[in-house]
PDB file of C-alpha atoms in Angstrom:
ATOM      1  CA  MET A   1      -0.038   0.018  -0.033  1.00 95.00           C
ATOM      2  CA  GLY A   2       1.144   3.602  -0.417  1.00 96.00           C
ATOM      3  CA  THR A   3       0.209   7.080   0.343  1.00 95.00           C
ATOM      4  CA  LYS A   4       1.487  10.658   0.286  1.00 94.00           C
ATOM      5  CA  LEU A   5       3.422  12.272   3.176  1.00 89.00           C
ATOM      6  CA  GLY A   6       3.213  15.944   2.369  1.00 87.00           C
ATOM      7  CA  GLU A   7       5.289  16.306  -0.781  1.00 87.00           C
ATOM      8  CA  ASP A   8       6.872  12.902  -0.256  1.00 92.00           C
ATOM      9  CA  VAL A   9       5.460   9.314  -0.674  1.00 95.00           C
ATOM     10  CA  ASN A  10       5.519   6.223   1.469  1.00 93.00           C
ATOM     11  CA  ALA A  11       4.831   2.539   0.904  1.00 95.00           C
ATOM     12  CA  PHE A  12       4.153  -0.245   3.379  1.00 93.00           C
ATOM     13  CA  THR A  13       3.095  -3.906   3.376  1.00 90.00           C
ATOM     14  CA  GLY A  14      -0.468  -4.461   4.505  1.00 86.00           C
ATOM     15  CA  ASN A  15      -2.785  -7.355   4.320  1.00 76.00           C
ATOM     16  CA  TRP A  16      -6.126  -6.039   5.557  1.00 85.00           C
ATOM     17  CA  VAL A  17      -7.937  -5.000   2.501  1.00 92.00           C
ATOM     18  CA  THR A  18     -11.431  -5.946   1.242  1.00 94.00           C
ATOM     19  CA  GLN A  19     -14.058  -4.699  -1.117  1.00 96.00           C
ATOM     20  CA  THR A  20     -17.033  -3.129   0.637  1.00 97.00           C
ATOM     21  CA  SER A  21     -19.265  -1.869  -2.271  1.00 98.00           C
ATOM     22  CA  PHE A  22     -19.749  -2.205  -5.959  1.00 98.00           C
ATOM     23  CA  SER A  23     -21.481   1.158  -6.480  1.00 98.00           C
ATOM     24  CA  PRO A  24     -19.679   3.312  -5.642  1.00 98.00           C
ATOM     25  CA  PRO A  25     -16.558   1.070  -5.694  1.00 98.00           C
ATOM     26  CA  LEU A  26     -15.345   1.080  -2.078  1.00 98.00           C
ATOM     27  CA  VAL A  27     -12.591  -0.791  -0.239  1.00 98.00           C
ATOM     28  CA  ALA A  28     -11.542  -0.957   3.329  1.00 98.00           C
ATOM     29  CA  ILE A  29      -7.915  -1.184   4.516  1.00 97.00           C
ATOM     30  CA  ALA A  30      -6.259  -1.028   7.910  1.00 94.00           C
ATOM     31  CA  ALA A  31      -3.044   0.705   8.941  1.00 94.00           C
ATOM     32  CA  LYS A  32      -1.315   0.460  12.332  1.00 92.00           C
ATOM     33  CA  LYS A  33      -2.113   3.533  14.486  1.00 94.00           C
ATOM     34  CA  GLY A  34       0.734   5.996  15.079  1.00 92.00           C
ATOM     35  CA  THR A  35       2.792   5.042  12.005  1.00 91.00           C
ATOM     36  CA  ALA A  36       3.898   7.366   9.236  1.00 91.00           C
ATOM     37  CA  SER A  37       1.761   5.296   6.864  1.00 92.00           C
ATOM     38  CA  SER A  38      -1.495   5.744   8.871  1.00 95.00           C
ATOM     39  CA  ASP A  39      -0.695   9.418   9.530  1.00 95.00           C
ATOM     40  CA  GLY A  40      -0.036   9.892   5.794  1.00 95.00           C
ATOM     41  CA  ILE A  41      -3.331   8.344   4.829  1.00 97.00           C
ATOM     42  CA  HIS A  42      -5.183  10.510   7.386  1.00 97.00           C
ATOM     43  CA  ASP A  43      -3.452  13.738   6.401  1.00 97.00           C
ATOM     44  CA  SER A  44      -3.536  13.281   2.625  1.00 97.00           C
ATOM     45  CA  GLY A  45      -6.879  11.537   2.315  1.00 98.00           C
ATOM     46  CA  VAL A  46      -5.557   9.137  -0.330  1.00 98.00           C
ATOM     47  CA  PHE A  47      -3.875   5.745  -0.664  1.00 98.00           C
ATOM     48  CA  SER A  48      -2.875   3.132  -3.233  1.00 98.00           C
ATOM     49  CA  VAL A  49      -3.087  -0.592  -3.150  1.00 98.00           C
ATOM     50  CA  ASN A  50      -0.528  -2.625  -5.059  1.00 97.00           C
ATOM     51  CA  VAL A  51      -1.608  -6.218  -5.681  1.00 96.00           C
ATOM     52  CA  LEU A  52       1.470  -8.408  -5.690  1.00 95.00           C
ATOM     53  CA  GLU A  53       1.758 -11.590  -7.790  1.00 95.00           C
ATOM     54  CA  SER A  54       2.181 -15.030  -6.365  1.00 94.00           C
ATOM     55  CA  GLY A  55       5.907 -15.505  -5.806  1.00 93.00           C
ATOM     56  CA  GLN A  56       6.613 -11.890  -4.864  1.00 94.00           C
ATOM     57  CA  LYS A  57       7.071 -12.652  -1.111  1.00 89.00           C
ATOM     58  CA  ASP A  58      10.464 -10.869  -1.081  1.00 92.00           C
ATOM     59  CA  LEU A  59       8.902  -7.674  -2.441  1.00 91.00           C
ATOM     60  CA  ALA A  60       6.139  -7.747   0.217  1.00 88.00           C
ATOM     61  CA  PHE A  61       8.679  -8.356   2.994  1.00 88.00           C
ATOM     62  CA  ALA A  62      10.826  -5.469   1.763  1.00 90.00           C
ATOM     63  CA  PHE A  63       8.184  -3.031   2.912  1.00 90.00           C
ATOM     64  CA  PHE A  64       7.899  -4.359   6.494  1.00 86.00           C
ATOM     65  CA  LYS A  65      10.494  -1.792   7.449  1.00 84.00           C
ATOM     66  CA  PRO A  66      11.146   1.770   6.226  1.00 82.00           C
ATOM     67  CA  ILE A  67      12.933   2.012   2.793  1.00 86.00           C
ATOM     68  CA  SER A  68      14.678   5.134   1.808  1.00 83.00           C
ATOM     69  CA  ARG A  69      13.247   6.800  -1.314  1.00 89.00           C
ATOM     70  CA  VAL A  70      15.588   8.186  -3.888  1.00 89.00           C
ATOM     71  CA  GLY A  71      13.834   9.718  -6.922  1.00 92.00           C
ATOM     72  CA  ASN A  72      11.212   7.246  -8.170  1.00 95.00           C
ATOM     73  CA  LYS A  73      12.645   4.189  -6.248  1.00 95.00           C
ATOM     74  CA  PHE A  74      12.285   2.732  -2.753  1.00 94.00           C
ATOM     75  CA  GLY A  75      15.712   1.066  -2.573  1.00 92.00           C
ATOM     76  CA  ASP A  76      15.707  -0.665  -6.000  1.00 92.00           C
ATOM     77  CA  VAL A  77      11.920  -0.946  -6.238  1.00 96.00           C
ATOM     78  CA  GLU A  78      10.628   1.430  -8.974  1.00 97.00           C
ATOM     79  CA  PHE A  79       7.308   3.253  -8.655  1.00 98.00           C
ATOM     80  CA  TYR A  80       5.327   5.924 -10.432  1.00 98.00           C
ATOM     81  CA  THR A  81       2.358   8.024  -9.471  1.00 97.00           C
ATOM     82  CA  GLN A  82      -1.054   8.555 -11.171  1.00 97.00           C
ATOM     83  CA  THR A  83      -4.271  10.254  -9.984  1.00 97.00           C
ATOM     84  CA  THR A  84      -3.706  10.598  -6.167  1.00 97.00           C
ATOM     85  CA  GLY A  85       0.054  10.955  -6.138  1.00 97.00           C
ATOM     86  CA  SER A  86       0.322   7.757  -4.088  1.00 97.00           C
ATOM     87  CA  PRO A  87       3.075   5.253  -5.231  1.00 97.00           C
ATOM     88  CA  ILE A  88       2.289   2.477  -7.662  1.00 98.00           C
ATOM     89  CA  LEU A  89       4.903  -0.236  -7.784  1.00 98.00           C
ATOM     90  CA  LYS A  90       5.957  -1.024 -11.376  1.00 97.00           C
ATOM     91  CA  ASP A  91       6.476  -4.682 -10.397  1.00 97.00           C
ATOM     92  CA  ALA A  92       3.025  -5.099  -8.882  1.00 97.00           C
ATOM     93  CA  LEU A  93       0.468  -7.259 -10.731  1.00 97.00           C
ATOM     94  CA  SER A  94      -2.180  -4.601 -10.598  1.00 98.00           C
ATOM     95  CA  TRP A  95      -3.095  -1.544  -8.558  1.00 98.00           C
ATOM     96  CA  PHE A  96      -5.885   0.822  -7.543  1.00 98.00           C
ATOM     97  CA  GLU A  97      -5.992   4.246  -5.949  1.00 98.00           C
ATOM     98  CA  CYS A  98      -8.574   5.549  -3.536  1.00 98.00           C
ATOM     99  CA  LYS A  99      -9.720   8.755  -1.832  1.00 98.00           C
ATOM    100  CA  VAL A 100     -10.662   8.256   1.813  1.00 98.00           C
ATOM    101  CA  VAL A 101     -14.352   8.726   2.402  1.00 98.00           C
ATOM    102  CA  HIS A 102     -14.409   7.564   6.031  1.00 98.00           C
ATOM    103  CA  GLU A 103     -12.095   6.322   8.773  1.00 97.00           C
ATOM    104  CA  TYR A 104     -12.668   4.413  11.955  1.00 97.00           C
ATOM    105  CA  ASP A 105     -10.125   5.059  14.669  1.00 95.00           C
ATOM    106  CA  GLN A 106     -10.482   2.212  17.130  1.00 92.00           C
ATOM    107  CA  GLY A 107      -8.036  -0.155  18.778  1.00 94.00           C
ATOM    108  CA  ASP A 108      -4.465  -0.289  17.543  1.00 93.00           C
ATOM    109  CA  HIS A 109      -5.313   0.185  13.794  1.00 94.00           C
ATOM    110  CA  VAL A 110      -7.252   2.720  11.817  1.00 96.00           C
ATOM    111  CA  VAL A 111      -9.684   1.446   9.246  1.00 97.00           C
ATOM    112  CA  TYR A 112      -9.951   3.580   6.152  1.00 98.00           C
ATOM    113  CA  ILE A 113     -12.802   3.331   3.674  1.00 98.00           C
ATOM    114  CA  GLY A 114     -11.697   4.483   0.194  1.00 98.00           C
ATOM    115  CA  GLU A 115     -13.525   5.123  -2.984  1.00 98.00           C
ATOM    116  CA  VAL A 116     -11.606   3.746  -5.939  1.00 98.00           C
ATOM    117  CA  VAL A 117     -10.705   6.642  -8.266  1.00 98.00           C
ATOM    118  CA  ASP A 118      -8.204   4.913 -10.611  1.00 98.00           C
ATOM    119  CA  ALA A 119      -6.983   1.394 -11.315  1.00 98.00           C
ATOM    120  CA  GLY A 120      -4.766  -0.573 -13.700  1.00 98.00           C
ATOM    121  CA  VAL A 121      -3.272  -3.911 -14.578  1.00 98.00           C
ATOM    122  CA  HIS A 122       0.446  -4.361 -15.368  1.00 98.00           C
ATOM    123  CA  ARG A 123       0.096  -8.007 -16.446  1.00 97.00           C
ATOM    124  CA  SER A 124      -2.052 -11.053 -15.959  1.00 96.00           C
ATOM    125  CA  GLY A 125      -1.214 -13.566 -13.164  1.00 96.00           C
ATOM    126  CA  SER A 126      -2.333 -14.896  -9.826  1.00 94.00           C
ATOM    127  CA  PRO A 127      -2.363 -12.545  -6.815  1.00 92.00           C
ATOM    128  CA  MET A 128      -0.255 -13.363  -3.749  1.00 84.00           C
ATOM    129  CA  THR A 129      -2.217 -14.338  -0.635  1.00 79.00           C
ATOM    130  CA  LEU A 130      -1.294 -14.164   3.047  1.00 72.00           C
ATOM    131  CA  GLN A 131      -1.261 -17.990   3.173  1.00 71.00           C
ATOM    132  CA  GLU A 132       1.623 -18.019   0.688  1.00 70.00           C
ATOM    133  CA  THR A 133       3.762 -15.833   3.020  1.00 70.00           C
ATOM    134  CA  GLY A 134       3.510 -18.132   5.918  1.00 66.00           C
ATOM    135  CA  LEU A 135       2.344 -15.286   8.163  1.00 65.00           C
ATOM    136  CA  PHE A 136      -0.829 -14.508  10.112  1.00 62.00           C
ATOM    137  CA  TYR A 137      -0.377 -10.726   9.978  1.00 60.00           C
ATOM    138  CA  GLY A 138       1.616  -8.679   7.477  1.00 57.00           C
ATOM    139  CA  GLY A 139       1.212  -5.039   8.666  1.00 55.00           C
TER     140      GLY A 139
END
């Protein structure tokens, strides 16, 4: 997932994402409270979701910790921006961008409801699932 941090951008690994509506197209994500990622989503009102392909476990694990951004790369992971200015990973299978329409600040995570404003597919393939990572929680 990604968001804007003022004039900068940020990306993080998350696994709590689900569709909540067809019309309008809405999704729900969760971000750990008190992190730069959650604060960025709250402040900017936008986020991106990068759907990784089966087999991209190393890419998912790379964003468990902060990665320095230089130009249009997080380390050696290239990204670009579209409608919201949130980062879209070039190596992701597909992506979508949302504007936040509601947030629920309860417990240790904030749940953001976002309306999809843009989306794209880089290639066909099978999306990675949490089961493939061997984890119960990814961020």
